[in-house]
Amino acid sequence: MSKTQRREATNRPAARSEHAVMWRGKLFTLPSASEFPLAAIEAEEEGKVLLSLRLILGDEQYKTWRRLATTAADAEHFSQTIMRGLGRGNP
């Protein structure tokens, strides 16, 4: 039985988990992918990548990230770093 099946069978809520990633000397804390806000997923589907990122990071972390990121390549590199930190996608 998987953890999800066991949790559903016992009616326990899922434990919230967070992931931390380092990027350019700063630590960013992210929710697990299953905890991403639906609005962030919708924004991503609409091609609003930076809005999605802002919703996932929250305002304060986004401001920190935005001070460090100045190009589209920076945003792409940060996204790759996040996906590696979450264990998703290709490194």
JSON list of N, CA and C in Angstrom, two decimals, residues 13-59:
[
{"chain": "A", "resi": 13, "resn": "PRO", "atom": "N", "xyz": [-4.73, 13.86, 6.93]},
{"chain": "A", "resi": 13, "resn": "PRO", "atom": "CA", "xyz": [-4.35, 14.85, 5.93]},
{"chain": "A", "resi": 13, "resn": "PRO", "atom": "C", "xyz": [-2.89, 14.64, 5.53]},
{"chain": "A", "resi": 14, "resn": "ALA", "atom": "N", "xyz": [-2.60, 15.02, 4.32]},
{"chain": "A", "resi": 14, "resn": "ALA", "atom": "CA", "xyz": [-1.22, 14.91, 3.85]},
{"chain": "A", "resi": 14, "resn": "ALA", "atom": "C", "xyz": [-0.33, 15.88, 4.60]},
{"chain": "A", "resi": 15, "resn": "ALA", "atom": "N", "xyz": [0.85, 15.43, 4.92]},
{"chain": "A", "resi": 15, "resn": "ALA", "atom": "CA", "xyz": [1.82, 16.30, 5.57]},
{"chain": "A", "resi": 15, "resn": "ALA", "atom": "C", "xyz": [2.34, 17.29, 4.53]},
{"chain": "A", "resi": 16, "resn": "ARG", "atom": "N", "xyz": [2.39, 18.53, 4.93]},
{"chain": "A", "resi": 16, "resn": "ARG", "atom": "CA", "xyz": [2.93, 19.55, 4.03]},
{"chain": "A", "resi": 16, "resn": "ARG", "atom": "C", "xyz": [4.44, 19.42, 4.04]},
{"chain": "A", "resi": 17, "resn": "SER", "atom": "N", "xyz": [5.01, 19.46, 2.88]},
{"chain": "A", "resi": 17, "resn": "SER", "atom": "CA", "xyz": [6.46, 19.39, 2.83]},
{"chain": "A", "resi": 17, "resn": "SER", "atom": "C", "xyz": [6.98, 20.56, 2.02]},
{"chain": "A", "resi": 18, "resn": "GLU", "atom": "N", "xyz": [8.13, 21.02, 2.41]},
{"chain": "A", "resi": 18, "resn": "GLU", "atom": "CA", "xyz": [8.77, 22.12, 1.71]},
{"chain": "A", "resi": 18, "resn": "GLU", "atom": "C", "xyz": [10.14, 21.67, 1.25]},
{"chain": "A", "resi": 19, "resn": "HIS", "atom": "N", "xyz": [10.62, 22.32, 0.23]},
{"chain": "A", "resi": 19, "resn": "HIS", "atom": "CA", "xyz": [11.94, 22.05, -0.32]},
{"chain": "A", "resi": 19, "resn": "HIS", "atom": "C", "xyz": [12.71, 23.35, -0.34]},
{"chain": "A", "resi": 20, "resn": "ALA", "atom": "N", "xyz": [13.98, 23.26, -0.05]},
{"chain": "A", "resi": 20, "resn": "ALA", "atom": "CA", "xyz": [14.83, 24.45, -0.10]},
{"chain": "A", "resi": 20, "resn": "ALA", "atom": "C", "xyz": [15.83, 24.28, -1.24]},
{"chain": "A", "resi": 21, "resn": "VAL", "atom": "N", "xyz": [16.01, 25.34, -1.99]},
{"chain": "A", "resi": 21, "resn": "VAL", "atom": "CA", "xyz": [17.01, 25.35, -3.05]},
{"chain": "A", "resi": 21, "resn": "VAL", "atom": "C", "xyz": [17.88, 26.59, -2.90]},
{"chain": "A", "resi": 22, "resn": "MET", "atom": "N", "xyz": [19.17, 26.40, -3.18]},
{"chain": "A", "resi": 22, "resn": "MET", "atom": "CA", "xyz": [20.11, 27.51, -3.19]},
{"chain": "A", "resi": 22, "resn": "MET", "atom": "C", "xyz": [20.25, 28.00, -4.62]},
{"chain": "A", "resi": 23, "resn": "TRP", "atom": "N", "xyz": [20.21, 29.30, -4.76]},
{"chain": "A", "resi": 23, "resn": "TRP", "atom": "CA", "xyz": [20.44, 29.89, -6.08]},
{"chain": "A", "resi": 23, "resn": "TRP", "atom": "C", "xyz": [21.15, 31.20, -5.88]},
{"chain": "A", "resi": 24, "resn": "ARG", "atom": "N", "xyz": [22.32, 31.29, -6.45]},
{"chain": "A", "resi": 24, "resn": "ARG", "atom": "CA", "xyz": [23.15, 32.50, -6.36]},
{"chain": "A", "resi": 24, "resn": "ARG", "atom": "C", "xyz": [23.36, 32.95, -4.91]},
{"chain": "A", "resi": 25, "resn": "GLY", "atom": "N", "xyz": [23.60, 31.96, -4.05]},
{"chain": "A", "resi": 25, "resn": "GLY", "atom": "CA", "xyz": [23.93, 32.26, -2.67]},
{"chain": "A", "resi": 25, "resn": "GLY", "atom": "C", "xyz": [22.73, 32.55, -1.77]},
{"chain": "A", "resi": 26, "resn": "LYS", "atom": "N", "xyz": [21.54, 32.44, -2.28]},
{"chain": "A", "resi": 26, "resn": "LYS", "atom": "CA", "xyz": [20.32, 32.68, -1.49]},
{"chain": "A", "resi": 26, "resn": "LYS", "atom": "C", "xyz": [19.52, 31.40, -1.39]},
{"chain": "A", "resi": 27, "resn": "LEU", "atom": "N", "xyz": [18.93, 31.19, -0.22]},
{"chain": "A", "resi": 27, "resn": "LEU", "atom": "CA", "xyz": [18.10, 30.01, 0.01]},
{"chain": "A", "resi": 27, "resn": "LEU", "atom": "C", "xyz": [16.64, 30.36, -0.25]},
{"chain": "A", "resi": 28, "resn": "PHE", "atom": "N", "xyz": [16.00, 29.58, -1.11]},
{"chain": "A", "resi": 28, "resn": "PHE", "atom": "CA", "xyz": [14.59, 29.77, -1.41]},
{"chain": "A", "resi": 28, "resn": "PHE", "atom": "C", "xyz": [13.84, 28.53, -0.94]},
{"chain": "A", "resi": 29, "resn": "THR", "atom": "N", "xyz": [12.73, 28.75, -0.23]},
{"chain": "A", "resi": 29, "resn": "THR", "atom": "CA", "xyz": [11.91, 27.67, 0.27]},
{"chain": "A", "resi": 29, "resn": "THR", "atom": "C", "xyz": [10.67, 27.55, -0.61]},
{"chain": "A", "resi": 30, "resn": "LEU", "atom": "N", "xyz": [10.44, 26.33, -1.08]},
{"chain": "A", "resi": 30, "resn": "LEU", "atom": "CA", "xyz": [9.33, 26.07, -2.00]},
{"chain": "A", "resi": 30, "resn": "LEU", "atom": "C", "xyz": [8.41, 25.01, -1.42]},
{"chain": "A", "resi": 31, "resn": "PRO", "atom": "N", "xyz": [7.12, 25.13, -1.69]},
{"chain": "A", "resi": 31, "resn": "PRO", "atom": "CA", "xyz": [6.23, 24.02, -1.31]},
{"chain": "A", "resi": 31, "resn": "PRO", "atom": "C", "xyz": [6.50, 22.84, -2.23]},
{"chain": "A", "resi": 32, "resn": "SER", "atom": "N", "xyz": [6.09, 21.66, -1.82]},
{"chain": "A", "resi": 32, "resn": "SER", "atom": "CA", "xyz": [6.19, 20.53, -2.74]},
{"chain": "A", "resi": 32, "resn": "SER", "atom": "C", "xyz": [5.29, 20.82, -3.93]},
{"chain": "A", "resi": 33, "resn": "ALA", "atom": "N", "xyz": [5.56, 20.18, -5.05]},
{"chain": "A", "resi": 33, "resn": "ALA", "atom": "CA", "xyz": [4.79, 20.44, -6.28]},
{"chain": "A", "resi": 33, "resn": "ALA", "atom": "C", "xyz": [3.30, 20.21, -6.07]},
{"chain": "A", "resi": 34, "resn": "SER", "atom": "N", "xyz": [2.95, 19.25, -5.23]},
{"chain": "A", "resi": 34, "resn": "SER", "atom": "CA", "xyz": [1.52, 18.97, -4.99]},
{"chain": "A", "resi": 34, "resn": "SER", "atom": "C", "xyz": [0.86, 20.08, -4.18]},
{"chain": "A", "resi": 35, "resn": "GLU", "atom": "N", "xyz": [1.66, 20.95, -3.57]},
{"chain": "A", "resi": 35, "resn": "GLU", "atom": "CA", "xyz": [1.12, 22.05, -2.77]},
{"chain": "A", "resi": 35, "resn": "GLU", "atom": "C", "xyz": [1.16, 23.39, -3.51]},
{"chain": "A", "resi": 36, "resn": "PHE", "atom": "N", "xyz": [1.56, 23.38, -4.78]},
{"chain": "A", "resi": 36, "resn": "PHE", "atom": "CA", "xyz": [1.57, 24.63, -5.54]},
{"chain": "A", "resi": 36, "resn": "PHE", "atom": "C", "xyz": [0.15, 25.17, -5.59]},
{"chain": "A", "resi": 37, "resn": "PRO", "atom": "N", "xyz": [-0.02, 26.49, -5.46]},
{"chain": "A", "resi": 37, "resn": "PRO", "atom": "CA", "xyz": [-1.36, 27.06, -5.57]},
{"chain": "A", "resi": 37, "resn": "PRO", "atom": "C", "xyz": [-1.94, 26.81, -6.97]},
{"chain": "A", "resi": 38, "resn": "LEU", "atom": "N", "xyz": [-3.22, 26.53, -7.02]},
{"chain": "A", "resi": 38, "resn": "LEU", "atom": "CA", "xyz": [-3.86, 26.31, -8.32]},
{"chain": "A", "resi": 38, "resn": "LEU", "atom": "C", "xyz": [-3.71, 27.52, -9.22]},
{"chain": "A", "resi": 39, "resn": "ALA", "atom": "N", "xyz": [-3.74, 28.72, -8.64]},
{"chain": "A", "resi": 39, "resn": "ALA", "atom": "CA", "xyz": [-3.58, 29.93, -9.44]},
{"chain": "A", "resi": 39, "resn": "ALA", "atom": "C", "xyz": [-2.21, 29.95, -10.14]},
{"chain": "A", "resi": 40, "resn": "ALA", "atom": "N", "xyz": [-1.19, 29.39, -9.50]},
{"chain": "A", "resi": 40, "resn": "ALA", "atom": "CA", "xyz": [0.13, 29.32, -10.11]},
{"chain": "A", "resi": 40, "resn": "ALA", "atom": "C", "xyz": [0.13, 28.36, -11.29]},
{"chain": "A", "resi": 41, "resn": "ILE", "atom": "N", "xyz": [-0.57, 27.26, -11.15]},
{"chain": "A", "resi": 41, "resn": "ILE", "atom": "CA", "xyz": [-0.66, 26.29, -12.25]},
{"chain": "A", "resi": 41, "resn": "ILE", "atom": "C", "xyz": [-1.43, 26.90, -13.42]},
{"chain": "A", "resi": 42, "resn": "GLU", "atom": "N", "xyz": [-2.52, 27.61, -13.11]},
{"chain": "A", "resi": 42, "resn": "GLU", "atom": "CA", "xyz": [-3.29, 28.27, -14.17]},
{"chain": "A", "resi": 42, "resn": "GLU", "atom": "C", "xyz": [-2.44, 29.32, -14.88]},
{"chain": "A", "resi": 43, "resn": "ALA", "atom": "N", "xyz": [-1.69, 30.09, -14.12]},
{"chain": "A", "resi": 43, "resn": "ALA", "atom": "CA", "xyz": [-0.83, 31.11, -14.72]},
{"chain": "A", "resi": 43, "resn": "ALA", "atom": "C", "xyz": [0.20, 30.47, -15.65]},
{"chain": "A", "resi": 44, "resn": "GLU", "atom": "N", "xyz": [0.78, 29.36, -15.21]},
{"chain": "A", "resi": 44, "resn": "GLU", "atom": "CA", "xyz": [1.75, 28.64, -16.04]},
{"chain": "A", "resi": 44, "resn": "GLU", "atom": "C", "xyz": [1.09, 28.17, -17.34]},
{"chain": "A", "resi": 45, "resn": "GLU", "atom": "N", "xyz": [-0.12, 27.63, -17.24]},
{"chain": "A", "resi": 45, "resn": "GLU", "atom": "CA", "xyz": [-0.84, 27.15, -18.43]},
{"chain": "A", "resi": 45, "resn": "GLU", "atom": "C", "xyz": [-1.15, 28.29, -19.39]},
{"chain": "A", "resi": 46, "resn": "GLU", "atom": "N", "xyz": [-1.34, 29.49, -18.86]},
{"chain": "A", "resi": 46, "resn": "GLU", "atom": "CA", "xyz": [-1.64, 30.67, -19.68]},
{"chain": "A", "resi": 46, "resn": "GLU", "atom": "C", "xyz": [-0.37, 31.34, -20.19]},
{"chain": "A", "resi": 47, "resn": "GLY", "atom": "N", "xyz": [0.79, 30.75, -19.88]},
{"chain": "A", "resi": 47, "resn": "GLY", "atom": "CA", "xyz": [2.05, 31.31, -20.35]},
{"chain": "A", "resi": 47, "resn": "GLY", "atom": "C", "xyz": [2.58, 32.44, -19.49]},
{"chain": "A", "resi": 48, "resn": "LYS", "atom": "N", "xyz": [2.01, 32.64, -18.31]},
{"chain": "A", "resi": 48, "resn": "LYS", "atom": "CA", "xyz": [2.43, 33.71, -17.40]},
{"chain": "A", "resi": 48, "resn": "LYS", "atom": "C", "xyz": [3.41, 33.13, -16.39]},
{"chain": "A", "resi": 49, "resn": "VAL", "atom": "N", "xyz": [4.61, 32.85, -16.88]},
{"chain": "A", "resi": 49, "resn": "VAL", "atom": "CA", "xyz": [5.60, 32.14, -16.09]},
{"chain": "A", "resi": 49, "resn": "VAL", "atom": "C", "xyz": [6.03, 32.93, -14.86]},
{"chain": "A", "resi": 50, "resn": "LEU", "atom": "N", "xyz": [6.27, 34.22, -15.00]},
{"chain": "A", "resi": 50, "resn": "LEU", "atom": "CA", "xyz": [6.71, 35.00, -13.85]},
{"chain": "A", "resi": 50, "resn": "LEU", "atom": "C", "xyz": [5.62, 35.15, -12.79]},
{"chain": "A", "resi": 51, "resn": "LEU", "atom": "N", "xyz": [4.38, 35.28, -13.22]},
{"chain": "A", "resi": 51, "resn": "LEU", "atom": "CA", "xyz": [3.27, 35.31, -12.26]},
{"chain": "A", "resi": 51, "resn": "LEU", "atom": "C", "xyz": [3.20, 33.99, -11.51]},
{"chain": "A", "resi": 52, "resn": "SER", "atom": "N", "xyz": [3.35, 32.89, -12.22]},
{"chain": "A", "resi": 52, "resn": "SER", "atom": "CA", "xyz": [3.35, 31.58, -11.58]},
{"chain": "A", "resi": 52, "resn": "SER", "atom": "C", "xyz": [4.45, 31.49, -10.54]},
{"chain": "A", "resi": 53, "resn": "LEU", "atom": "N", "xyz": [5.63, 31.94, -10.91]},
{"chain": "A", "resi": 53, "resn": "LEU", "atom": "CA", "xyz": [6.76, 31.92, -9.99]},
{"chain": "A", "resi": 53, "resn": "LEU", "atom": "C", "xyz": [6.50, 32.79, -8.76]},
{"chain": "A", "resi": 54, "resn": "ARG", "atom": "N", "xyz": [5.91, 33.96, -8.97]},
{"chain": "A", "resi": 54, "resn": "ARG", "atom": "CA", "xyz": [5.59, 34.85, -7.85]},
{"chain": "A", "resi": 54, "resn": "ARG", "atom": "C", "xyz": [4.61, 34.18, -6.89]},
{"chain": "A", "resi": 55, "resn": "LEU", "atom": "N", "xyz": [3.62, 33.49, -7.42]},
{"chain": "A", "resi": 55, "resn": "LEU", "atom": "CA", "xyz": [2.63, 32.82, -6.59]},
{"chain": "A", "resi": 55, "resn": "LEU", "atom": "C", "xyz": [3.23, 31.65, -5.81]},
{"chain": "A", "resi": 56, "resn": "ILE", "atom": "N", "xyz": [4.19, 30.97, -6.41]},
{"chain": "A", "resi": 56, "resn": "ILE", "atom": "CA", "xyz": [4.84, 29.84, -5.75]},
{"chain": "A", "resi": 56, "resn": "ILE", "atom": "C", "xyz": [5.80, 30.33, -4.67]},
{"chain": "A", "resi": 57, "resn": "LEU", "atom": "N", "xyz": [6.59, 31.35, -4.99]},
{"chain": "A", "resi": 57, "resn": "LEU", "atom": "CA", "xyz": [7.59, 31.85, -4.04]},
{"chain": "A", "resi": 57, "resn": "LEU", "atom": "C", "xyz": [6.99, 32.72, -2.94]},
{"chain": "A", "resi": 58, "resn": "GLY", "atom": "N", "xyz": [5.94, 33.43, -3.25]},
{"chain": "A", "resi": 58, "resn": "GLY", "atom": "CA", "xyz": [5.41, 34.42, -2.33]},
{"chain": "A", "resi": 58, "resn": "GLY", "atom": "C", "xyz": [6.11, 35.75, -2.58]},
{"chain": "A", "resi": 59, "resn": "ASP", "atom": "N", "xyz": [5.50, 36.83, -2.15]},
{"chain": "A", "resi": 59, "resn": "ASP", "atom": "CA", "xyz": [6.00, 38.17, -2.48]},
{"chain": "A", "resi": 59, "resn": "ASP", "atom": "C", "xyz": [7.43, 38.44, -2.02]}
]
